[in-house]
Every structure is written in C-alpha cells, then in structure tokens.
Short mmCIF file of C-alpha atoms in Angstrom, two decimals:
data_model
loop_
_atom_site.label_atom_id
_atom_site.label_comp_id
_atom_site.label_asym_id
_atom_site.label_seq_id
_atom_site.Cartn_x
_atom_site.Cartn_y
_atom_site.Cartn_z
CA UNK V 1 8.73 4.44 -4.21
CA UNK V 2 8.25 5.90 -0.98
CA UNK V 3 6.20 8.17 0.30
CA UNK V 4 5.30 11.89 -1.56
CA UNK V 5 4.60 15.17 0.17
CA UNK V 6 1.66 17.01 -1.37
CA UNK V 7 0.36 20.69 -1.10
CA UNK V 8 -2.95 22.26 -2.50
CA UNK V 9 -4.20 25.74 -2.34
CA UNK V 10 -7.68 26.12 -2.73
CA UNK V 11 -10.04 28.90 -2.44
CA UNK V 12 -11.51 29.51 0.94
CA UNK V 13 -14.68 27.70 1.85
CA UNK V 14 -16.08 27.51 5.47
CA UNK V 15 -16.99 23.79 5.24
CA UNK V 16 -13.64 21.68 5.19
CA UNK V 17 -15.79 18.57 4.05
CA UNK V 18 -17.03 20.23 1.06
CA UNK V 19 -13.66 21.87 0.41
CA UNK V 20 -11.97 18.13 0.46
CA UNK V 21 -14.63 16.77 -2.01
CA UNK V 22 -14.06 19.64 -4.67
CA UNK V 23 -10.40 19.19 -4.34
CA UNK V 24 -10.51 15.24 -4.73
CA UNK V 25 -12.89 15.97 -8.06
CA UNK V 26 -10.15 18.54 -9.13
CA UNK V 27 -7.10 16.13 -8.61
CA UNK V 28 -9.12 13.60 -10.58
CA UNK V 29 -10.23 15.82 -13.65
CA UNK V 30 -6.60 17.07 -14.11
CA UNK V 31 -5.48 13.63 -13.71
CA UNK V 32 -2.47 14.98 -11.27
CA UNK V 33 -1.62 11.84 -9.15
CA UNK V 34 0.63 9.17 -9.10
CA UNK V 35 -0.64 5.95 -11.04
CA UNK V 36 0.58 2.70 -10.34
CA UNK V 37 -0.81 0.54 -12.99
CA UNK V 38 -0.69 1.83 -16.58
CA UNK V 39 -3.17 -1.10 -17.68
CA UNK V 40 -6.06 0.00 -15.21
CA UNK V 41 -7.78 2.98 -16.16
CA UNK V 42 -7.66 5.95 -14.09
CA UNK V 43 -10.90 6.47 -12.12
CA UNK V 44 -13.11 9.64 -12.71
CA UNK V 45 -14.71 9.72 -9.06
CA UNK V 46 -13.42 8.98 -5.69
CA UNK V 47 -16.03 6.46 -5.33
CA UNK V 48 -14.64 4.38 -8.40
CA UNK V 49 -11.17 4.72 -7.15
CA UNK V 50 -12.41 3.22 -3.71
CA UNK V 51 -14.15 0.52 -5.83
CA UNK V 52 -10.66 -0.49 -7.26
CA UNK V 53 -9.23 -0.58 -3.84
CA UNK V 54 -11.99 -3.04 -2.61
CA UNK V 55 -12.01 -5.23 -5.77
CA UNK V 56 -9.77 -8.37 -5.13
CA UNK V 57 -8.05 -8.00 -8.63
CA UNK V 58 -7.06 -4.17 -8.16
CA UNK V 59 -6.89 -4.17 -4.51
CA UNK V 60 -2.93 -3.90 -4.72
CA UNK V 61 -3.67 -0.32 -5.88
CA UNK V 62 -4.56 0.92 -2.43
CA UNK V 63 -1.09 -0.20 -1.17
CA UNK V 64 1.09 2.05 -3.23
CA UNK V 65 -1.56 4.95 -3.33
CA UNK V 66 -1.97 7.82 -5.22
CA UNK V 67 0.63 9.94 -3.74
CA UNK V 68 -2.05 12.68 -3.43
CA UNK V 69 -5.06 14.51 -1.59
CA UNK V 70 -6.87 11.24 -2.99
CA UNK V 71 -5.28 9.32 -0.30
CA UNK V 72 -7.04 11.29 2.41
CA UNK V 73 -10.87 11.22 2.58
CA UNK V 74 -11.67 12.28 6.02
CA UNK V 75 -11.54 15.67 8.12
CA UNK V 76 -11.15 15.70 11.89
CA UNK V 77 -11.55 18.18 14.53
CA UNK V 78 -8.50 20.26 15.50
CA UNK V 79 -6.95 18.32 18.37
CA UNK V 80 -8.03 15.03 17.28
CA UNK V 81 -5.61 12.11 17.38
CA UNK V 82 -4.06 11.43 14.00
CA UNK V 83 -5.78 8.89 11.89
CA UNK V 84 -5.02 7.09 8.37
CA UNK V 85 -6.70 8.93 5.79
CA UNK V 86 -7.48 12.16 7.54
CA UNK V 87 -6.27 15.63 7.33
CA UNK V 88 -6.67 17.97 10.65
CA UNK V 89 -7.01 21.64 10.97
CA UNK V 90 -3.89 23.41 12.93
CA UNK V 91 -5.43 24.44 16.08
CA UNK V 92 -5.65 28.18 16.88
CA UNK V 93 -2.76 27.74 19.44
CA UNK V 94 -0.66 26.21 16.77
CA UNK V 95 -1.37 28.73 13.99
CA UNK V 96 -0.31 31.47 16.56
CA UNK V 97 2.51 29.47 17.69
CA UNK V 98 4.13 28.86 14.06
CA UNK V 99 3.08 32.12 12.47
CA UNK V 100 2.72 34.73 15.06
CA UNK V 101 -0.66 35.52 14.15
CA UNK V 102 -4.27 34.22 13.99
CA UNK V 103 -4.43 35.32 10.41
CA UNK V 104 -1.11 33.86 8.41
CA UNK V 105 -0.77 34.92 4.86
CA UNK V 106 0.21 32.55 2.20
CA UNK V 107 3.55 34.53 1.98
CA UNK V 108 3.71 33.43 5.71
CA UNK V 109 2.78 29.57 5.18
CA UNK V 110 5.20 29.41 2.45
CA UNK V 111 8.17 31.04 4.33
CA UNK V 112 7.58 28.56 7.01
CA UNK V 113 6.75 25.25 4.97
CA UNK V 114 9.77 25.98 2.47
CA UNK V 115 12.00 25.45 5.97
CA UNK V 116 10.27 22.07 6.05
CA UNK V 117 6.70 20.91 7.08
CA UNK V 118 7.54 19.40 10.21
CA UNK V 119 8.15 22.70 11.61
CA UNK V 120 4.51 23.60 11.16
CA UNK V 121 3.07 20.03 12.71
CA UNK V 122 4.42 16.46 12.74
CA UNK V 123 1.78 13.90 11.45
CA UNK V 124 2.28 10.35 10.16
CA UNK V 125 2.27 9.22 6.57
CA UNK V 126 -1.39 8.86 5.01
CA UNK V 127 -2.49 12.03 6.67
CA UNK V 128 -2.11 15.80 6.54
CA UNK V 129 -3.19 19.21 7.89
CA UNK V 130 -4.71 22.45 6.60
CA UNK V 131 -5.28 25.85 7.73
CA UNK V 132 -6.99 28.85 6.58
CA UNK V 133 -4.71 31.76 5.00
CA UNK V 134 -5.70 35.60 4.75
CA UNK V 135 -5.15 38.68 2.85
CA UNK V 136 -5.63 42.03 4.91
CA UNK V 137 -7.42 39.67 7.89
CA UNK V 138 -10.03 38.14 5.43
CA UNK V 139 -9.90 34.36 4.81
CA UNK V 140 -9.23 33.82 1.12
CA UNK V 141 -7.68 30.38 0.81
CA UNK V 142 -7.37 27.10 2.62
CA UNK V 143 -3.87 25.18 2.39
CA UNK V 144 -3.68 21.50 2.72
CA UNK V 145 -0.57 19.85 2.69
CA UNK V 146 0.73 15.92 3.70
CA UNK V 147 2.19 13.01 2.64
CA UNK V 148 1.45 9.58 1.59
CA UNK V 149 2.07 6.57 -0.75
CA UNK V 150 4.42 3.56 -0.52
#
C-alpha cells in the first residue's frame, strides 16, 4: 500500500503527551484509520492495539500500521533526533524560518503545508511533527502531521 500522510488539528493543550493521548482515543473512537485485516476486530484502546501487535497471531498488523497518528506513541523534545513512533515539536527557530513569525496561524500553516510538508521540516516515515497555531497571538490549536504505514 505504501506510506500515508496524515494531519490532525486539535484544540490547544499545553501538555503534548495529554494531547497525543486524547487524539489517539478520538481516532480510535471514530475508526478513522486503516485496518489491514477485517477479520480482526478493531481495538477500542491504544493498549489493545499494542496487545495485538505483541500477539504472535496478529503481530503482522504492526508491519502494515494504521496509516494514522496511532502509529506514533512518543513525544520528544524539540531538536531531538528523529525516532520511530515519535513526534517532535518544531523548534522555535524552525517556526520563525518557515512562517516568519513566532505565532503562526492555521491559515499560514495550511498555505505552507499545501506546497508540501517537506517545506516545513523533513522527517522519516513512522514519525511526525507538531506545532502550536494561534489567533491574534493566542494559542488555539495544535497541528500534528506525519506519515506512516507500509
């Protein structure tokens, strides 16, 4: 199938780990992800998904992935090396370089992203980036983007 890109906008939350956990549950609840084997029931929690990945009878599912944020489960600090299953925040320097402001809006993000996510930052498959979006200088959303799956 090949990798799939994904983008999520969520209400601003200062704690990226809490934000990621809430987004995982939203995607699981909505069923908005690729599922390789229709004979295996979709999991209701991230823990259940990881149990399927560890089970020798269904571990093949982890090779295909969900082509969604469910394939990412760690949050690293800005400037950290890329790692499998990890999202990193854009550094303040990269935010300024890409958006020419410290407080980019959703419209600014969408305009740059429409021209290709690699214009914002490069990262390997099975990982992603996130940054805070603002309205009138006030944080209102976080955008998370990446790509995963095989």
